[in-house]
Amino acid sequence: MIENYTDIGASTPEAIKISRKSRELISSMIGDRSLEDRITQRCVIATGDPSTADIMRFQNDPFQAGLKALERGAPIYVDIKMVQAGVLKKGHTSPIEAFIDKGDELAASRGITRTSAGVLALNEKLSGSIVVIGNAPSALLTLCGFMESGRVQPDLVIGVPVGFVNALESKERLREISVPSISTAGTRGGTPIAVAAINEIINTYARERP
């Protein structure tokens, strides 16, 4: 599988060579048996840390859910602009929008985080979307509340917030909900893992589409 691997983000001969060499090295460490392994490989490369493979969690066939969502052009919502900047813009037609800045008045009036307020402000648009959260546990907790109530049903949630306040708890709560999801165990996570996960799904979609 790795021999003919192509990354749509690598557009020059040198970049393609580096991408394939990285995949060869990482696949030999963690395996290349499934599409989820492909996400794990990319996350390991993004962090430069092979132990990242040990914390990746996949539930309810998230890779296929992501591919189907991209086929429909489902919107991609992310927590912060750093994640938005990292998501591949080519190979798909899905718009990419950040929660931050979308509910600032709500954040000020309620005293909540700006990312959580963004989820509140955009909640009616989130069903059938892909949600990618790499930094804001508060946003993931707010999203989980909507999903638990049945008000919101995203097609895929990539929830990998990093930190020591509510990061672990938010991801554990996500894994209790029957939504296709990618998450990380413990306090680790962050933008590199969030971006790597969604970009591997985009890359696979772009390579396999007619």
PDB file of C-alpha atoms in Angstrom, residues 37-196:
ATOM      1  CA  ASP A  37      -3.498   2.937  10.446  1.00  0.00           C
ATOM      2  CA  ARG A  38      -3.031   5.547   7.731  1.00  0.00           C
ATOM      3  CA  ILE A  39      -4.408   8.234  10.052  1.00  0.00           C
ATOM      4  CA  THR A  40      -2.179   7.013  12.845  1.00  0.00           C
ATOM      5  CA  GLN A  41       0.857   7.104  10.563  1.00  0.00           C
ATOM      6  CA  ARG A  42       0.178  10.700   9.593  1.00  0.00           C
ATOM      7  CA  CYS A  43      -0.363  11.718  13.219  1.00  0.00           C
ATOM      8  CA  VAL A  44       2.924  10.097  14.216  1.00  0.00           C
ATOM      9  CA  ILE A  45       4.707  11.949  11.416  1.00  0.00           C
ATOM     10  CA  ALA A  46       3.030  15.237  12.442  1.00  0.00           C
ATOM     11  CA  THR A  47       4.164  14.908  16.050  1.00  0.00           C
ATOM     12  CA  GLY A  48       7.526  13.244  15.420  1.00  0.00           C
ATOM     13  CA  ASP A  49       6.593  10.868  18.224  1.00  0.00           C
ATOM     14  CA  PRO A  50       5.954   7.135  17.618  1.00  0.00           C
ATOM     15  CA  SER A  51       4.157   6.888  20.965  1.00  0.00           C
ATOM     16  CA  THR A  52       1.342   8.945  19.447  1.00  0.00           C
ATOM     17  CA  ALA A  53       0.149   5.657  17.923  1.00  0.00           C
ATOM     18  CA  ASP A  54      -0.654   4.375  21.413  1.00  0.00           C
ATOM     19  CA  ILE A  55      -3.134   7.138  22.215  1.00  0.00           C
ATOM     20  CA  MET A  56      -5.190   7.162  18.989  1.00  0.00           C
ATOM     21  CA  ARG A  57      -8.790   6.027  19.373  1.00  0.00           C
ATOM     22  CA  PHE A  58     -11.268   5.284  16.547  1.00  0.00           C
ATOM     23  CA  GLN A  59     -14.976   4.640  16.998  1.00  0.00           C
ATOM     24  CA  ASN A  60     -17.842   3.808  14.649  1.00  0.00           C
ATOM     25  CA  ASP A  61     -15.861   3.644  11.399  1.00  0.00           C
ATOM     26  CA  PRO A  62     -14.780   7.297  11.290  1.00  0.00           C
ATOM     27  CA  PHE A  63     -12.667   7.013   8.157  1.00  0.00           C
ATOM     28  CA  GLN A  64     -15.562   5.856   5.976  1.00  0.00           C
ATOM     29  CA  ALA A  65     -17.852   8.408   7.601  1.00  0.00           C
ATOM     30  CA  GLY A  66     -15.391  11.139   6.692  1.00  0.00           C
ATOM     31  CA  LEU A  67     -15.073   9.960   3.097  1.00  0.00           C
ATOM     32  CA  LYS A  68     -18.848   9.923   2.658  1.00  0.00           C
ATOM     33  CA  ALA A  69     -19.146  13.395   4.190  1.00  0.00           C
ATOM     34  CA  LEU A  70     -16.521  14.778   1.819  1.00  0.00           C
ATOM     35  CA  GLU A  71     -18.329  13.192  -1.110  1.00  0.00           C
ATOM     36  CA  ARG A  72     -21.377  15.255  -0.160  1.00  0.00           C
ATOM     37  CA  GLY A  73     -19.312  18.399   0.263  1.00  0.00           C
ATOM     38  CA  ALA A  74     -20.176  18.505   3.965  1.00  0.00           C
ATOM     39  CA  PRO A  75     -18.867  21.602   5.746  1.00  0.00           C
ATOM     40  CA  ILE A  76     -15.849  21.247   8.009  1.00  0.00           C
ATOM     41  CA  TYR A  77     -16.037  23.164  11.294  1.00  0.00           C
ATOM     42  CA  VAL A  78     -12.884  23.605  13.373  1.00  0.00           C
ATOM     43  CA  ASP A  79     -12.259  25.119  16.777  1.00  0.00           C
ATOM     44  CA  ILE A  80      -9.540  27.673  16.023  1.00  0.00           C
ATOM     45  CA  LYS A  81      -7.951  29.387  13.042  1.00  0.00           C
ATOM     46  CA  MET A  82      -4.667  27.504  13.457  1.00  0.00           C
ATOM     47  CA  VAL A  83      -6.510  24.276  12.690  1.00  0.00           C
ATOM     48  CA  GLN A  84      -8.387  25.977   9.857  1.00  0.00           C
ATOM     49  CA  ALA A  85      -5.097  27.098   8.307  1.00  0.00           C
ATOM     50  CA  GLY A  86      -3.707  23.560   8.389  1.00  0.00           C
ATOM     51  CA  VAL A  87      -6.615  21.731   6.750  1.00  0.00           C
ATOM     52  CA  LEU A  88      -5.994  20.936   3.080  1.00  0.00           C
ATOM     53  CA  LYS A  89      -7.989  23.230   0.831  1.00  0.00           C
ATOM     54  CA  LYS A  90      -7.644  21.165  -2.345  1.00  0.00           C
ATOM     55  CA  GLY A  91      -8.961  17.733  -3.252  1.00  0.00           C
ATOM     56  CA  HIS A  92     -12.466  18.432  -1.923  1.00  0.00           C
ATOM     57  CA  THR A  93     -15.285  20.972  -2.072  1.00  0.00           C
ATOM     58  CA  SER A  94     -16.103  21.259   1.628  1.00  0.00           C
ATOM     59  CA  PRO A  95     -16.053  24.781   3.093  1.00  0.00           C
ATOM     60  CA  ILE A  96     -13.953  25.198   6.241  1.00  0.00           C
ATOM     61  CA  GLU A  97     -15.129  27.473   9.043  1.00  0.00           C
ATOM     62  CA  ALA A  98     -13.814  28.143  12.565  1.00  0.00           C
ATOM     63  CA  PHE A  99     -15.918  28.370  15.716  1.00  0.00           C
ATOM     64  CA  ILE A 100     -13.801  31.148  17.138  1.00  0.00           C
ATOM     65  CA  ASP A 101     -15.116  34.658  16.380  1.00  0.00           C
ATOM     66  CA  LYS A 102     -18.586  33.305  15.572  1.00  0.00           C
ATOM     67  CA  GLY A 103     -20.124  33.888  18.998  1.00  0.00           C
ATOM     68  CA  ASP A 104     -18.046  36.601  20.641  1.00  0.00           C
ATOM     69  CA  GLU A 105     -21.044  38.557  21.962  1.00  0.00           C
ATOM     70  CA  LEU A 106     -22.422  35.343  23.429  1.00  0.00           C
ATOM     71  CA  ALA A 107     -19.056  34.588  25.018  1.00  0.00           C
ATOM     72  CA  ALA A 108     -18.950  38.019  26.618  1.00  0.00           C
ATOM     73  CA  SER A 109     -22.518  37.895  27.910  1.00  0.00           C
ATOM     74  CA  ARG A 110     -22.268  34.371  29.342  1.00  0.00           C
ATOM     75  CA  GLY A 111     -18.615  34.435  30.380  1.00  0.00           C
ATOM     76  CA  ILE A 112     -17.797  31.297  28.397  1.00  0.00           C
ATOM     77  CA  THR A 113     -14.943  30.553  26.014  1.00  0.00           C
ATOM     78  CA  ARG A 114     -15.100  31.948  22.498  1.00  0.00           C
ATOM     79  CA  THR A 115     -14.866  28.479  20.957  1.00  0.00           C
ATOM     80  CA  SER A 116     -17.707  27.171  23.109  1.00  0.00           C
ATOM     81  CA  ALA A 117     -19.761  30.208  22.148  1.00  0.00           C
ATOM     82  CA  GLY A 118     -19.005  29.457  18.499  1.00  0.00           C
ATOM     83  CA  VAL A 119     -20.464  25.964  18.879  1.00  0.00           C
ATOM     84  CA  LEU A 120     -23.570  27.491  20.446  1.00  0.00           C
ATOM     85  CA  ALA A 121     -23.864  30.061  17.672  1.00  0.00           C
ATOM     86  CA  LEU A 122     -23.446  27.536  14.864  1.00  0.00           C
ATOM     87  CA  ASN A 123     -25.204  24.528  16.406  1.00  0.00           C
ATOM     88  CA  GLU A 124     -28.019  24.473  13.839  1.00  0.00           C
ATOM     89  CA  LYS A 125     -25.447  23.987  11.063  1.00  0.00           C
ATOM     90  CA  LEU A 126     -23.475  21.157  12.647  1.00  0.00           C
ATOM     91  CA  SER A 127     -25.626  18.138  11.808  1.00  0.00           C
ATOM     92  CA  GLY A 128     -24.188  16.382   8.773  1.00  0.00           C
ATOM     93  CA  SER A 129     -20.864  18.184   9.123  1.00  0.00           C
ATOM     94  CA  ILE A 130     -17.313  17.233  10.018  1.00  0.00           C
ATOM     95  CA  VAL A 131     -16.178  18.810  13.282  1.00  0.00           C
ATOM     96  CA  VAL A 132     -12.456  19.049  14.059  1.00  0.00           C
ATOM     97  CA  ILE A 133     -11.401  20.178  17.543  1.00  0.00           C
ATOM     98  CA  GLY A 134      -7.699  20.197  18.368  1.00  0.00           C
ATOM     99  CA  ASN A 135      -7.331  22.696  21.186  1.00  0.00           C
ATOM    100  CA  ALA A 136     -10.566  23.625  22.949  1.00  0.00           C
ATOM    101  CA  PRO A 137     -12.020  21.112  25.437  1.00  0.00           C
ATOM    102  CA  SER A 138     -14.824  23.568  26.195  1.00  0.00           C
ATOM    103  CA  ALA A 139     -15.939  23.455  22.555  1.00  0.00           C
ATOM    104  CA  LEU A 140     -15.927  19.654  22.575  1.00  0.00           C
ATOM    105  CA  LEU A 141     -17.908  19.540  25.841  1.00  0.00           C
ATOM    106  CA  THR A 142     -20.500  21.914  24.405  1.00  0.00           C
ATOM    107  CA  LEU A 143     -20.731  19.807  21.246  1.00  0.00           C
ATOM    108  CA  CYS A 144     -21.089  16.636  23.311  1.00  0.00           C
ATOM    109  CA  GLY A 145     -24.007  18.212  25.151  1.00  0.00           C
ATOM    110  CA  PHE A 146     -25.787  18.906  21.863  1.00  0.00           C
ATOM    111  CA  MET A 147     -25.102  15.388  20.586  1.00  0.00           C
ATOM    112  CA  GLU A 148     -26.296  13.762  23.802  1.00  0.00           C
ATOM    113  CA  SER A 149     -29.563  15.706  23.613  1.00  0.00           C
ATOM    114  CA  GLY A 150     -30.062  14.632  20.005  1.00  0.00           C
ATOM    115  CA  ARG A 151     -30.085  18.219  18.760  1.00  0.00           C
ATOM    116  CA  VAL A 152     -26.903  17.836  16.713  1.00  0.00           C
ATOM    117  CA  GLN A 153     -25.574  14.840  14.771  1.00  0.00           C
ATOM    118  CA  PRO A 154     -22.302  15.473  12.922  1.00  0.00           C
ATOM    119  CA  ASP A 155     -21.158  12.896  10.388  1.00  0.00           C
ATOM    120  CA  LEU A 156     -17.697  12.810  11.990  1.00  0.00           C
ATOM    121  CA  VAL A 157     -16.079  14.354  15.045  1.00  0.00           C
ATOM    122  CA  ILE A 158     -12.319  14.580  15.369  1.00  0.00           C
ATOM    123  CA  GLY A 159     -11.935  15.552  19.014  1.00  0.00           C
ATOM    124  CA  VAL A 160      -8.330  15.741  20.185  1.00  0.00           C
ATOM    125  CA  PRO A 161      -8.093  18.787  22.473  1.00  0.00           C
ATOM    126  CA  VAL A 162      -4.852  19.078  24.406  1.00  0.00           C
ATOM    127  CA  GLY A 163      -4.302  20.193  27.990  1.00  0.00           C
ATOM    128  CA  PHE A 164      -4.928  19.508  31.655  1.00  0.00           C
ATOM    129  CA  VAL A 165      -8.325  21.154  32.182  1.00  0.00           C
ATOM    130  CA  ASN A 166     -11.214  19.120  30.732  1.00  0.00           C
ATOM    131  CA  ALA A 167      -9.218  17.747  27.794  1.00  0.00           C
ATOM    132  CA  LEU A 168      -9.213  14.164  29.045  1.00  0.00           C
ATOM    133  CA  GLU A 169     -12.804  14.403  30.266  1.00  0.00           C
ATOM    134  CA  SER A 170     -14.140  15.859  27.029  1.00  0.00           C
ATOM    135  CA  LYS A 171     -12.589  13.081  24.946  1.00  0.00           C
ATOM    136  CA  GLU A 172     -13.844  10.351  27.236  1.00  0.00           C
ATOM    137  CA  ARG A 173     -17.315  11.861  26.972  1.00  0.00           C
ATOM    138  CA  LEU A 174     -17.042  11.907  23.185  1.00  0.00           C
ATOM    139  CA  ARG A 175     -16.201   8.210  23.132  1.00  0.00           C
ATOM    140  CA  GLU A 176     -19.426   7.445  25.006  1.00  0.00           C
ATOM    141  CA  ILE A 177     -21.525   8.918  22.186  1.00  0.00           C
ATOM    142  CA  SER A 178     -22.456   6.802  19.165  1.00  0.00           C
ATOM    143  CA  VAL A 179     -20.987   9.161  16.578  1.00  0.00           C
ATOM    144  CA  PRO A 180     -18.090   8.300  14.241  1.00  0.00           C
ATOM    145  CA  SER A 181     -15.112   9.806  16.028  1.00  0.00           C
ATOM    146  CA  ILE A 182     -11.358  10.058  16.237  1.00  0.00           C
ATOM    147  CA  SER A 183      -9.898  11.008  19.591  1.00  0.00           C
ATOM    148  CA  THR A 184      -6.831  10.635  21.769  1.00  0.00           C
ATOM    149  CA  ALA A 185      -6.500   9.100  25.198  1.00  0.00           C
ATOM    150  CA  GLY A 186      -5.346  11.262  28.074  1.00  0.00           C
ATOM    151  CA  THR A 187      -4.245  14.884  28.005  1.00  0.00           C
ATOM    152  CA  ARG A 188      -2.287  14.783  24.742  1.00  0.00           C
ATOM    153  CA  GLY A 189      -3.607  16.009  21.406  1.00  0.00           C
ATOM    154  CA  GLY A 190      -3.482  19.394  19.714  1.00  0.00           C
ATOM    155  CA  THR A 191      -3.446  21.046  16.309  1.00  0.00           C
ATOM    156  CA  PRO A 192      -0.877  18.715  14.661  1.00  0.00           C
ATOM    157  CA  ILE A 193      -2.938  15.604  15.420  1.00  0.00           C
ATOM    158  CA  ALA A 194      -6.264  17.214  14.515  1.00  0.00           C
ATOM    159  CA  VAL A 195      -4.951  18.501  11.199  1.00  0.00           C
ATOM    160  CA  ALA A 196      -3.139  15.263  10.385  1.00  0.00           C
TER     161      ALA A 196
END
